[in-house]
Amino acid sequence: MNAPAKSPTAGAPPGRGALRRNLPPARRFLAGRKRVLVRLGGWSLLESAQTFLGGYCLAQALDRGFLAGQTGTGLLWLAVAAASILGAGPPMRGVFTQLAELTEPLRDALVRRAVRQALRRAVTDPARTDDRADTGAVSRLTQQTEIVRDSFAGLVLTVRAFVFNAVGALIGLLALAPELLLVVLPPLVLGIALFLATLLPMASAQRSFLDADEAVAEGVGAVSGGHRDLVACGAQADAAERTGRLIDVAERTSRVLARWAALRTVALGVAGQLPVLLLLVSTPWLLRQGVTTGALAGALTYLLQALLPALHSMMTALGAAGTRLLVVVDRFQDATAAPAPPKVPDPDLGPDLDMVAEAGPPRGRRPSRTVPAVEVRAVTHAYGPDSPPVLEHLHLTVRRGEHIAVVGPSGIGKSTLAGVVSGLVAPDHGTVLLGGEPVTGTTTQDLADRRVLIPQQAYVFTGSVRDNLLHLRPDATSGELSHAIRVLGAEPLVHRLGGPDAVLDPRGLSHGERQLLALCRAYLSSAPLVLLDEATCHLDPAAEARAERAFAERAFTDGARARDGALIVVAHRLSSARRADRVLVLDGTTPRFGTHEELLTSSALYRDLFGHWQHTPPPAGS
């Protein structure tokens, strides 16, 4: 399979790269609506005439009217200015009509693109069946399209208002006295240039901030969802360090964003306040140059009532809505791109947070065979002081080399028992011994040396197949790795993925494929006790039987067999119970423990489960 082509802007800063990616489609969109733009410009030009008349009529009312002793003339000029204000209604109506002709087609185009993206991803990536797979498409289809429409409409209004107000104001200043432009224009141009220089870095900083914020949310969610398994493998410190690094990155990006926002404020002050200040300071010089009092009043009117408010609105819109529009539209572009190649974990940062190991490092030991593999003595556990016990005064002894199945109705406490035996859940009362040593008070490292737990939700991480399988035992030989793959029937899967050294993407794996890789990883572990908490529920019955037989006969590197440990399977099929040496039936009152034949006689619940399993067809897709 060919690798995806690298984007030509892959090495560019996020803001500049986003601009390059989105300029061509933006040009095509606007080029197809030239008539709308012409009509919008025509209505806006009428609005700029009102801006011109406002300052010019005030200047003439002062110079030719009130200051010259001609009150009637002054009132006449003011009447002209008032008429221009009243006449601004129809142009504004025309502006908003043409604005709708721009924004609604844009929204419709983005909705169509979001639907195409969702359908394309569903076809090309069918393995992503979890609930989170379509959340991005839903967000783009609803919230993000509205953000683009509103931001685009606001930008068109504010940029248009500034451009045509600036045209009317600058023509008015030139008509009143060219010297006024020498005072007003330089700081205005300087402030605008400074502001425009911050747009791309500001967009880059805002995108980096959003990415960092999402990374923190995803990292914290991964840690929260895999908390039980993090404790099982003793990876709390690593997870805390990785999450801390994500938070540090988010803090740095927020500081960078704040610095660019401060520079934008400076640009706004230069362009928005400095022209007025310079005009006031330069008043004596302007009067010596023959500029009239009315012209100065008209210039202040242009600045304070037209030019500077429009400039402030444009800068605010470009700095906030503009960068937001660029980032959100670029996410539509990103979603249409080919999936990025899987990323190999940074060796300095450790594995990604979406990987949570089922057990600790592979340092097993051979305790004496005279003690049981597992002893549960009078264990009671409830999930709250007022809750009924899930396990009550439970006794259980699992001999070395024994294969045990745990069955019972959903919610009866099977996974709780697995958690108690593995040391993940501390019982309220009672004692758990692994190899004759208590679980409580044991270090995470020693506990991980004694058992490996495979939960129902198997975890794989972005990296090579080999890295995933050797995670619990990096020193395993190539022969041992090949044996584990072969004995668990994972050879077709590994071959399809490209071999042990191929880089895999967890999103491209089905739940059953993830479980198979996790089983291979646990098989290579040196921990003598193996707990499968419905760890084969997404495998077909034949694959499940093969996996359980492999674990029941698992060999360690020193030649010891599974008789030095034990296998405990939380079963969800009758076949798992039939393969076990003994079966533990949890019924919420009096647990039963014995062989399959014994339980058919002594346990009514087991007989009911046996009858139910016999008449239940296998799950679809098995």
Coordinates of C-alpha atoms in Angstrom, one line a residue:
M1 CA 0.0 0.0 0.0
N2 CA 1.4 3.4 -1.0
A3 CA 2.1 5.9 1.7
P4 CA -0.1 9.0 1.7
A5 CA 1.4 11.9 -0.1
K6 CA 2.8 14.6 2.0
S7 CA 1.0 17.8 2.0
P8 CA 3.0 20.6 0.3
T9 CA 2.3 22.8 3.3
A10 CA 3.3 20.2 5.9
G11 CA 6.4 22.0 6.9
A12 CA 4.7 25.4 7.1
P13 CA 3.5 27.0 10.2
P14 CA -0.1 26.1 11.0
G15 CA -1.5 29.6 10.3
R16 CA 0.4 30.1 7.0
G17 CA -0.3 26.5 5.9
A18 CA -4.0 26.9 6.7
L19 CA -4.1 30.1 4.6
R20 CA -2.4 28.4 1.7
R21 CA -4.8 25.5 1.9
N22 CA -7.9 27.6 2.0
L23 CA -7.1 30.5 -0.4
P24 CA -7.7 28.5 -3.6
P25 CA -11.2 27.3 -2.6
A26 CA -12.0 30.7 -1.3
R27 CA -11.0 32.3 -4.6
R28 CA -13.2 29.8 -6.5
F29 CA -16.1 30.5 -4.2
L30 CA -15.9 34.2 -4.6
A31 CA -15.2 34.0 -8.4
G32 CA -18.4 32.2 -8.9
R33 CA -20.3 35.1 -7.2
K34 CA -18.9 38.1 -9.0
R35 CA -22.4 39.6 -9.6
V36 CA -23.2 39.4 -5.9
L37 CA -19.9 41.1 -5.1
V38 CA -20.5 43.9 -7.6
R39 CA -24.0 44.5 -6.2
L40 CA -22.6 44.5 -2.7
G41 CA -19.9 47.0 -3.7
G42 CA -22.5 49.3 -5.3
W43 CA -24.7 49.4 -2.2
S44 CA -21.6 50.0 0.0
L45 CA -20.5 52.8 -2.3
L46 CA -23.7 54.6 -1.5
E47 CA -23.0 54.1 2.1
S48 CA -19.5 55.7 1.7
A49 CA -21.2 58.8 0.2
Q50 CA -23.1 59.2 3.4
T51 CA -19.7 59.1 5.3
F52 CA -18.2 61.7 3.0
L53 CA -21.2 64.1 3.4
G54 CA -21.2 63.8 7.2
G55 CA -17.8 65.4 7.8
Y56 CA -17.8 67.6 4.7
C57 CA -21.2 69.2 5.5
L58 CA -20.2 69.8 9.1
A59 CA -17.1 71.7 7.9
Q60 CA -19.0 73.8 5.4
A61 CA -21.7 74.5 8.0
L62 CA -19.1 76.0 10.3
D63 CA -16.8 77.8 7.7
R64 CA -19.5 79.1 5.4
G65 CA -22.4 79.3 7.8
F66 CA -22.1 79.7 11.6
L67 CA -18.5 81.1 11.8
A68 CA -19.2 83.4 8.8
G69 CA -22.4 84.7 10.4
Q70 CA -24.7 82.9 7.9
T71 CA -26.9 80.8 10.1
G72 CA -29.2 79.8 7.4
T73 CA -26.4 78.5 5.2
G74 CA -25.1 76.6 8.2
L75 CA -28.5 75.0 8.8
L76 CA -28.8 74.1 5.2
W77 CA -25.5 72.2 5.2
L78 CA -26.6 70.4 8.4
A79 CA -29.9 69.5 6.7
V80 CA -28.0 67.9 3.8
A81 CA -26.0 65.9 6.3
A82 CA -29.2 64.8 8.1
A83 CA -30.8 63.8 4.8
S84 CA -27.7 61.6 4.0
I85 CA -28.2 59.8 7.3
L86 CA -31.9 59.2 6.7
G87 CA -31.1 58.0 3.2
A88 CA -28.7 55.3 4.5
G89 CA -31.6 52.8 5.1
P90 CA -32.1 51.5 1.5
P91 CA -28.3 50.9 1.0
M92 CA -28.1 49.0 4.2
R93 CA -31.1 46.8 3.2
G94 CA -29.3 46.1 -0.1
V95 CA -26.1 45.2 1.7
F96 CA -27.8 42.6 3.9
T97 CA -29.7 41.2 1.0
Q98 CA -26.4 40.6 -0.9
L99 CA -24.7 39.3 2.2
A100 CA -27.3 36.5 2.4
E101 CA -26.5 35.6 -1.2
L102 CA -22.9 35.0 0.0
T103 CA -23.2 33.4 3.4
E104 CA -26.1 30.9 2.7
P105 CA -24.4 29.2 -0.3
L106 CA -21.2 28.9 1.8
R107 CA -23.1 27.2 4.6
D108 CA -24.8 24.8 2.2
A109 CA -21.5 23.9 0.6
L110 CA -19.9 23.1 4.0
V111 CA -22.9 21.0 5.0
R112 CA -22.5 19.0 1.8
R113 CA -18.8 18.6 2.4
A114 CA -19.3 17.4 6.0
V115 CA -21.8 14.8 4.8
R116 CA -19.3 13.6 2.1
Q117 CA -16.5 13.4 4.6
A118 CA -18.7 11.3 7.0
L119 CA -19.7 8.9 4.2
R120 CA -16.1 8.6 2.9
R121 CA -14.8 7.8 6.4
A122 CA -17.5 5.3 7.0
V123 CA -16.6 3.5 3.7
T124 CA -12.8 3.7 4.0
D125 CA -12.5 3.2 7.7
P126 CA -15.3 0.7 8.8
A127 CA -13.3 -0.5 11.8
R128 CA -14.0 2.6 13.7
T129 CA -17.2 1.4 15.2
D130 CA -16.9 3.1 18.6
D131 CA -19.2 5.9 19.7
R132 CA -16.6 8.6 19.3
A133 CA -16.0 7.9 15.6
D134 CA -18.8 10.2 14.3
T135 CA -18.6 13.0 16.8
G136 CA -16.3 15.1 14.6
A137 CA -18.7 14.8 11.6
V138 CA -21.6 15.8 13.8
S139 CA -19.7 18.8 15.1
R140 CA -18.8 19.9 11.6
L141 CA -22.3 19.4 10.3
T142 CA -23.9 21.5 13.0
Q143 CA -21.8 23.8 15.2
Q144 CA -18.8 24.4 13.0
T145 CA -20.9 25.2 9.9
E146 CA -22.7 27.8 11.9
I147 CA -19.5 29.2 13.2
V148 CA -18.2 29.6 9.7
R149 CA -21.4 31.2 8.4
D150 CA -21.6 33.7 11.3
S151 CA -17.9 34.5 11.2
F152 CA -17.8 34.9 7.5
A153 CA -20.9 37.2 7.6
G154 CA -19.3 39.3 10.3
L155 CA -16.0 39.6 8.4
V156 CA -17.7 40.7 5.2
L157 CA -19.8 43.3 7.0
T158 CA -16.9 44.8 9.0
V159 CA -14.2 44.7 6.2
R160 CA -16.7 46.2 3.8
A161 CA -17.7 48.9 6.3
F162 CA -14.1 49.9 6.9
V163 CA -13.1 49.9 3.3
F164 CA -15.9 52.1 2.1
N165 CA -15.9 54.3 5.2
A166 CA -12.2 54.8 4.7
V167 CA -12.8 55.7 1.0
G168 CA -15.4 58.3 2.0
A169 CA -13.4 59.7 4.9
L170 CA -10.1 59.9 3.0
I171 CA -11.8 61.6 0.1
G172 CA -13.4 64.0 2.5
L173 CA -10.1 64.8 4.2
L174 CA -8.5 65.4 0.8
A175 CA -11.4 67.7 -0.2
L176 CA -11.2 69.7 3.1
A177 CA -7.4 70.1 3.2
P178 CA -4.6 67.8 1.9
E179 CA -2.5 68.6 4.9
L180 CA -4.9 66.6 7.0
L181 CA -3.8 63.4 5.2
L182 CA -0.2 64.1 6.2
V183 CA -1.2 63.9 9.9
V184 CA -3.8 61.2 9.8
L185 CA -2.6 58.7 7.2
P186 CA 0.9 57.6 8.5
P187 CA -0.2 56.3 11.9
L188 CA -3.3 54.7 10.3
V189 CA -1.3 52.8 7.7
L190 CA 1.3 51.9 10.4
G191 CA -1.3 50.4 12.7
I192 CA -3.0 48.5 10.0
A193 CA 0.3 47.1 8.7
L194 CA 1.2 46.0 12.2
F195 CA -2.1 44.4 12.7
L196 CA -2.0 42.5 9.4
A197 CA 1.5 41.2 10.3
T198 CA 0.0 39.6 13.4
L199 CA -2.9 37.8 11.6
L200 CA -1.1 34.6 10.5
P201 CA 1.0 34.2 13.7
M202 CA -2.3 34.7 15.7
A203 CA -4.1 32.1 13.6
S204 CA -1.1 29.7 14.1
A205 CA -1.1 30.4 17.9
Q206 CA -4.9 29.9 18.1
R207 CA -4.7 26.6 16.2
S208 CA -1.9 25.3 18.4
F209 CA -3.8 26.3 21.5
L210 CA -6.9 24.4 20.3
D211 CA -4.8 21.3 19.4
A212 CA -3.1 21.4 22.8
D213 CA -6.5 21.8 24.6
E214 CA -7.9 18.9 22.7
A215 CA -4.8 16.8 23.4
V216 CA -5.2 17.5 27.1
A217 CA -8.9 16.5 27.0
E218 CA -8.1 13.3 25.1
G219 CA -5.2 12.4 27.4
V220 CA -7.2 12.9 30.6
G221 CA -10.0 10.9 29.1
A222 CA -7.7 8.1 28.2
V223 CA -6.2 8.0 31.7
S224 CA -9.7 8.1 33.3
G225 CA -11.0 5.3 31.1
G226 CA -8.0 3.1 31.7
H227 CA -7.4 3.9 35.3
R228 CA -7.9 0.3 36.4
D229 CA -5.3 -0.9 33.9
L230 CA -2.9 1.8 34.7
V231 CA -2.9 0.7 38.3
A232 CA -2.6 -2.9 37.2
C233 CA 0.6 -2.2 35.3
G234 CA 2.0 0.3 37.7
A235 CA 2.0 3.1 35.0
Q236 CA 0.5 5.8 37.2
A237 CA 3.8 7.8 37.3
D238 CA 4.2 7.5 33.5
A239 CA 0.6 8.5 32.9
A240 CA 0.9 11.5 35.3
E241 CA 4.2 12.6 33.6
R242 CA 2.7 12.4 30.1
T243 CA -0.5 14.2 31.2
G244 CA 1.7 16.9 32.9
R245 CA 3.6 17.4 29.6
L246 CA 0.4 17.8 27.7
I247 CA -0.7 20.4 30.3
D248 CA 2.6 22.2 30.0
V249 CA 2.3 22.4 26.2
A250 CA -1.3 23.8 26.6
E251 CA 0.1 26.4 29.0
R252 CA 2.9 27.4 26.6
T253 CA 0.5 27.8 23.7
S254 CA -1.9 29.9 25.8
R255 CA 1.0 32.2 26.7
V256 CA 2.0 32.5 23.1
L257 CA -1.6 33.3 22.1
A258 CA -1.8 35.9 24.9
R259 CA 1.4 37.6 23.6
W260 CA 0.1 37.9 20.1
A261 CA -3.2 39.2 21.5
A262 CA -1.3 41.9 23.3
L263 CA 0.6 42.9 20.2
R264 CA -2.8 43.1 18.3
T265 CA -4.0 45.5 21.0
V266 CA -1.0 47.7 20.5
A267 CA -1.7 47.8 16.7
L268 CA -5.3 48.8 17.5
G269 CA -4.0 51.6 19.7
V270 CA -1.6 52.9 17.0
A271 CA -4.2 52.8 14.2
G272 CA -7.2 53.8 16.4
Q273 CA -5.9 56.4 18.9
L274 CA -2.7 57.9 17.5
P275 CA -4.4 59.7 14.5
V276 CA -6.7 61.6 16.8
L277 CA -3.8 62.5 19.2
L278 CA -1.6 63.7 16.3
L279 CA -4.4 65.7 14.8
L280 CA -4.9 67.5 18.1
V281 CA -1.1 68.1 18.6
S282 CA -0.7 69.3 15.0
T283 CA -3.6 71.8 15.2
P284 CA -1.4 74.9 15.6
W285 CA 0.7 73.9 12.6
L286 CA -2.4 73.1 10.5
L287 CA -3.9 76.5 11.3
R288 CA -0.7 78.2 10.2
Q289 CA -1.0 76.2 6.9
G290 CA -4.4 77.7 6.3
V291 CA -6.6 74.8 7.5
T292 CA -9.9 76.2 8.7
T293 CA -11.6 75.5 11.9
G294 CA -14.5 73.8 10.1
A295 CA -12.0 71.5 8.3
L296 CA -10.5 70.5 11.6
A297 CA -13.9 69.8 13.0
G298 CA -14.8 67.8 9.9
A299 CA -11.5 65.8 10.2
L300 CA -12.4 64.9 13.8
T301 CA -15.8 63.8 12.7
Y302 CA -14.4 61.6 10.0
L303 CA -12.0 60.0 12.6
L304 CA -14.3 59.7 15.6
Q305 CA -17.6 58.8 13.9
A306 CA -16.7 56.9 10.8
L307 CA -13.1 55.8 10.3
L308 CA -11.9 54.7 13.7
P309 CA -15.1 52.9 14.8
A310 CA -15.0 51.0 11.5
L311 CA -11.3 50.3 12.0
H312 CA -11.8 49.0 15.5
S313 CA -14.7 46.7 14.4
M314 CA -12.6 45.4 11.5
M315 CA -9.5 44.7 13.7
T316 CA -11.6 43.0 16.3
A317 CA -13.4 40.9 13.8
L318 CA -10.3 39.9 11.9
G319 CA -8.4 39.2 15.1
A320 CA -11.2 37.0 16.7
A321 CA -13.7 35.9 14.0
G322 CA -11.0 35.9 11.3
T323 CA -8.6 33.5 13.0
R324 CA -11.5 31.4 14.2
L325 CA -12.9 31.2 10.7
L326 CA -9.5 30.2 9.3
V327 CA -9.0 27.5 11.9
V328 CA -12.5 26.0 11.6
V329 CA -12.5 26.0 7.8
D330 CA -9.1 24.4 7.8
R331 CA -10.6 21.6 9.9
F332 CA -13.0 20.9 7.0
Q333 CA -9.9 20.7 4.7
D334 CA -8.1 18.4 7.2
A335 CA -11.1 16.1 7.4
T336 CA -11.1 15.6 3.6
A337 CA -7.4 14.7 3.5
A338 CA -6.2 11.1 3.4
P339 CA -5.6 9.6 6.8
A340 CA -2.2 10.4 8.2
P341 CA 0.3 7.6 8.5
P342 CA 0.5 6.1 12.0
K343 CA 2.9 8.0 14.3
V344 CA 5.6 6.1 16.0
P345 CA 5.7 7.0 19.7
D346 CA 8.5 9.4 20.8
P347 CA 11.0 7.4 22.7
D348 CA 11.6 10.3 25.1
L349 CA 7.9 10.6 25.9
G350 CA 7.0 6.9 26.1
P351 CA 3.9 5.3 24.5
D352 CA 0.8 7.2 23.7
L353 CA -1.9 7.6 26.4
D354 CA -4.3 5.6 24.4
M355 CA -2.2 2.6 25.3
V356 CA -2.8 1.1 28.8
A357 CA -1.0 -2.1 29.6
E358 CA -2.8 -5.0 31.2
A359 CA 0.0 -5.9 33.5
G360 CA 3.4 -4.9 34.7
P361 CA 7.0 -5.7 33.7
P362 CA 7.9 -9.2 32.8
R363 CA 9.8 -10.4 35.8
G364 CA 8.2 -13.6 36.9
R365 CA 9.3 -15.9 39.6
R366 CA 8.8 -19.6 40.6
P367 CA 7.2 -19.9 44.0
S368 CA 6.9 -23.2 45.7
R369 CA 4.3 -25.6 44.2
T370 CA 3.1 -26.6 47.7
V371 CA 1.0 -23.4 48.1
P372 CA -2.1 -22.7 45.9
A373 CA -1.9 -20.2 43.0
V374 CA -4.8 -18.2 44.4
E375 CA -6.5 -18.1 47.8
V376 CA -9.5 -15.9 48.5
R377 CA -10.3 -16.0 52.2
A378 CA -13.6 -14.6 53.5
V379 CA -13.6 -11.7 51.0
T380 CA -16.5 -9.2 51.2
H381 CA -16.8 -6.1 49.0
A382 CA -19.5 -3.5 48.3
Y383 CA -19.3 -0.4 46.2
G384 CA -20.6 1.9 48.9
P385 CA -21.4 1.9 52.6
D386 CA -25.1 1.6 51.9
S387 CA -24.8 -0.8 49.0
P388 CA -25.4 -4.5 49.2
P389 CA -22.2 -6.6 49.0
V390 CA -21.2 -7.7 45.5
L391 CA -19.0 -10.4 47.1
E392 CA -19.9 -11.6 50.5
H393 CA -17.7 -13.9 52.7
L394 CA -16.3 -15.6 49.6
H395 CA -13.8 -18.4 49.9
L396 CA -11.9 -19.7 46.9
T397 CA -8.8 -21.8 46.4
V398 CA -7.2 -22.2 42.9
R399 CA -4.5 -24.9 42.6
R400 CA -1.4 -24.5 40.6
G401 CA -1.9 -25.5 37.0
E402 CA -5.7 -25.3 37.3
H403 CA -8.0 -23.7 34.8
I404 CA -11.0 -22.0 36.4
A405 CA -14.1 -20.5 34.8
V406 CA -16.3 -17.9 36.5
V407 CA -19.9 -17.7 35.4
G408 CA -23.0 -15.9 36.6
P409 CA -25.6 -13.3 35.5
S410 CA -24.5 -9.9 34.3
G411 CA -23.6 -7.6 37.2
I412 CA -23.3 -10.4 39.8
G413 CA -19.6 -9.5 40.6
K414 CA -17.5 -11.6 38.1
S415 CA -15.3 -8.6 37.1
T416 CA -15.2 -7.4 40.7
L417 CA -13.8 -10.8 41.6
A418 CA -11.2 -10.5 38.9
G419 CA -10.3 -7.0 40.2
V420 CA -10.0 -8.3 43.7
V421 CA -7.8 -11.3 42.8
S422 CA -5.5 -9.1 40.6
G423 CA -5.1 -6.5 43.3
L424 CA -6.9 -3.7 41.4
V425 CA -9.8 -3.6 43.9
A426 CA -9.2 -3.7 47.7
P427 CA -11.8 -5.8 49.4
D428 CA -13.7 -4.4 52.4
H429 CA -12.9 -7.5 54.4
G430 CA -10.9 -10.6 53.9
T431 CA -7.6 -11.6 52.4
V432 CA -6.3 -12.5 48.9
L433 CA -3.1 -14.5 48.5
L434 CA -1.2 -15.0 45.2
G435 CA 1.4 -17.7 45.5
G436 CA 1.0 -17.6 49.3
E437 CA 1.7 -13.9 49.6
P438 CA -0.9 -11.3 50.4
V439 CA -2.0 -8.9 47.7
T440 CA -2.4 -6.0 50.1
G441 CA 0.8 -4.1 50.9
T442 CA 2.5 -5.5 47.8
T443 CA 4.3 -3.1 45.6
T444 CA 2.9 -2.6 42.1
Q445 CA 6.1 -4.1 40.6
D446 CA 5.8 -7.3 42.7
L447 CA 2.1 -7.6 42.0
A448 CA 2.7 -7.2 38.3
D449 CA 5.3 -10.0 38.4
R450 CA 2.6 -12.4 39.7
R451 CA -0.3 -11.9 37.5
V452 CA -1.5 -10.5 34.1
L453 CA -5.1 -9.3 33.6
I454 CA -6.7 -8.9 30.2
P455 CA -9.9 -6.8 30.4
Q456 CA -12.7 -6.9 27.9
Q457 CA -11.6 -3.7 26.3
A458 CA -8.2 -4.5 24.9
Y459 CA -5.6 -1.8 24.5
V460 CA -3.1 -1.4 21.6
F461 CA -1.0 1.6 20.9
T462 CA 0.3 3.4 17.9
G463 CA 3.7 1.7 17.1
S464 CA 5.0 -1.5 15.6
V465 CA 3.3 -4.8 16.0
R466 CA 6.4 -6.0 17.7
D467 CA 6.4 -3.2 20.2
N468 CA 2.8 -4.0 21.1
L469 CA 3.4 -7.7 21.6
L470 CA 6.7 -7.3 23.5
H471 CA 5.5 -4.5 25.8
L472 CA 5.2 -6.7 28.9
R473 CA 8.4 -8.6 28.0
P474 CA 10.8 -6.7 25.8
D475 CA 13.6 -9.3 26.2
A476 CA 11.5 -12.1 24.5
T477 CA 13.3 -13.8 21.6
S478 CA 12.1 -13.8 18.0
G479 CA 11.3 -17.5 18.4
E480 CA 9.2 -16.9 21.4
L481 CA 7.4 -14.1 19.6
S482 CA 6.7 -16.3 16.6
H483 CA 5.5 -19.1 18.9
A484 CA 3.0 -16.8 20.7
I485 CA 1.7 -15.5 17.4
R486 CA 1.3 -19.0 16.0
V487 CA -0.2 -20.7 19.0
L488 CA -2.8 -18.0 19.4
G489 CA -3.7 -18.1 15.7
A490 CA -2.7 -14.5 15.1
E491 CA -0.5 -15.2 12.1
P492 CA -3.1 -14.1 9.5
L493 CA -3.7 -10.9 11.4
V494 CA 0.1 -10.1 11.7
H495 CA 0.6 -10.9 8.0
R496 CA -2.3 -8.6 7.1
L497 CA -0.8 -5.8 9.2
G498 CA 2.5 -6.2 7.4
G499 CA 4.5 -8.3 9.7
P500 CA 5.9 -7.8 13.2
D501 CA 7.8 -4.6 12.3
A502 CA 4.8 -2.9 10.6
V503 CA 3.4 0.2 12.2
L504 CA -0.2 -0.2 13.1
D505 CA -2.9 2.3 13.8
P506 CA -5.3 1.2 16.6
R507 CA -8.2 2.9 14.8
G508 CA -7.9 0.5 11.9
L509 CA -8.4 -2.6 14.1
S510 CA -11.6 -4.3 15.0
H511 CA -12.4 -5.1 18.7
G512 CA -11.6 -8.8 18.0
E513 CA -8.2 -7.9 16.4
R514 CA -7.3 -5.8 19.4
Q515 CA -8.2 -8.6 21.7
L516 CA -6.1 -11.0 19.8
L517 CA -3.0 -8.8 19.9
A518 CA -3.6 -8.2 23.7
L519 CA -3.8 -12.0 24.2
C520 CA -0.4 -12.4 22.4
R521 CA 1.1 -9.8 24.6
A522 CA -0.2 -11.4 27.8
Y523 CA 1.0 -14.9 26.6
L524 CA 4.6 -13.6 26.4
S525 CA 4.4 -12.2 29.9
S526 CA 6.2 -14.2 32.6
A527 CA 3.5 -13.6 35.2
P528 CA 2.3 -17.1 36.2
L529 CA -1.3 -16.2 36.9
V530 CA -3.5 -15.2 34.0
L531 CA -6.9 -13.6 34.4
L532 CA -9.1 -13.2 31.3
D533 CA -12.0 -10.9 32.1
E534 CA -14.2 -11.6 29.1
A535 CA -11.0 -11.0 27.1
T536 CA -12.2 -13.1 24.2
C537 CA -15.8 -11.8 23.9
H538 CA -15.2 -10.4 20.4
L539 CA -13.5 -13.6 19.1
D540 CA -15.4 -16.4 17.3
P541 CA -15.8 -19.6 19.4
A542 CA -13.0 -21.4 17.6
A543 CA -10.5 -18.6 18.2
E544 CA -11.7 -18.4 21.8
A545 CA -11.1 -22.1 22.3
R546 CA -7.7 -21.9 20.8
A547 CA -6.7 -18.9 23.0
E548 CA -7.9 -20.6 26.2
R549 CA -6.1 -23.9 25.4
A550 CA -2.9 -21.9 24.6
F551 CA -3.0 -20.2 28.0
A552 CA -3.9 -23.4 29.8
E553 CA -0.7 -25.0 28.3
R554 CA 1.4 -21.8 28.4
A555 CA 5.2 -22.4 28.7
F556 CA 7.6 -20.0 30.3
T557 CA 11.1 -19.3 29.1
D558 CA 12.7 -21.5 31.9
G559 CA 10.8 -24.5 30.8
A560 CA 8.1 -24.4 33.5
R561 CA 4.6 -25.1 32.4
A562 CA 1.2 -23.6 33.4
R563 CA 1.1 -25.9 36.4
D564 CA 3.3 -23.3 38.1
G565 CA 0.5 -20.7 37.8
A566 CA -3.2 -20.8 37.0
L567 CA -5.8 -19.6 34.5
I568 CA -9.0 -17.8 35.6
V569 CA -11.5 -17.0 32.8
V570 CA -14.6 -14.9 33.3
A571 CA -16.7 -16.8 30.8
H572 CA -19.5 -15.6 28.6
R573 CA -20.0 -18.9 26.6
L574 CA -20.8 -22.4 27.8
S575 CA -17.8 -23.8 25.9
S576 CA -15.5 -21.8 28.2
A577 CA -17.0 -23.4 31.3
R578 CA -16.8 -26.9 29.7
R579 CA -13.1 -26.5 29.0
A580 CA -12.3 -25.4 32.6
D581 CA -11.2 -27.9 35.3
R582 CA -13.6 -26.3 37.7
V583 CA -16.3 -23.7 37.5
L584 CA -17.2 -21.0 40.0
V585 CA -20.9 -20.0 39.9
L586 CA -21.7 -16.6 41.4
D587 CA -25.4 -16.3 42.2
G588 CA -25.4 -13.4 44.7
T589 CA -26.2 -15.7 47.7
T590 CA -24.3 -19.0 47.9
P591 CA -21.5 -19.4 45.3
R592 CA -20.9 -22.9 44.0
F593 CA -17.6 -24.3 43.0
G594 CA -17.0 -27.6 41.2
T595 CA -16.7 -29.4 38.0
H596 CA -19.2 -29.0 35.2
E597 CA -20.9 -32.3 36.0
E598 CA -21.1 -31.6 39.7
L599 CA -22.7 -28.1 39.1
L600 CA -25.3 -29.5 36.9
T601 CA -26.5 -31.4 39.9
S602 CA -25.8 -28.9 42.7
S603 CA -26.5 -25.5 41.2
A604 CA -29.9 -24.5 39.8
L605 CA -28.5 -21.3 38.4
Y606 CA -25.8 -23.2 36.5
R607 CA -28.4 -25.5 35.0
D608 CA -30.4 -22.5 33.9
L609 CA -27.3 -20.9 32.4
F610 CA -26.4 -24.2 30.7
G611 CA -29.8 -24.4 29.1
H612 CA -29.7 -20.7 28.0
W613 CA -26.3 -21.1 26.5
Q614 CA -27.3 -24.3 24.6
H615 CA -30.2 -22.5 23.0
T616 CA -28.6 -19.1 22.3
P617 CA -27.2 -18.7 18.7
P618 CA -23.7 -17.3 18.4
P619 CA -23.4 -13.5 18.1
A620 CA -23.6 -12.1 14.6
G621 CA -20.2 -11.7 13.0
S622 CA -18.6 -14.3 15.2

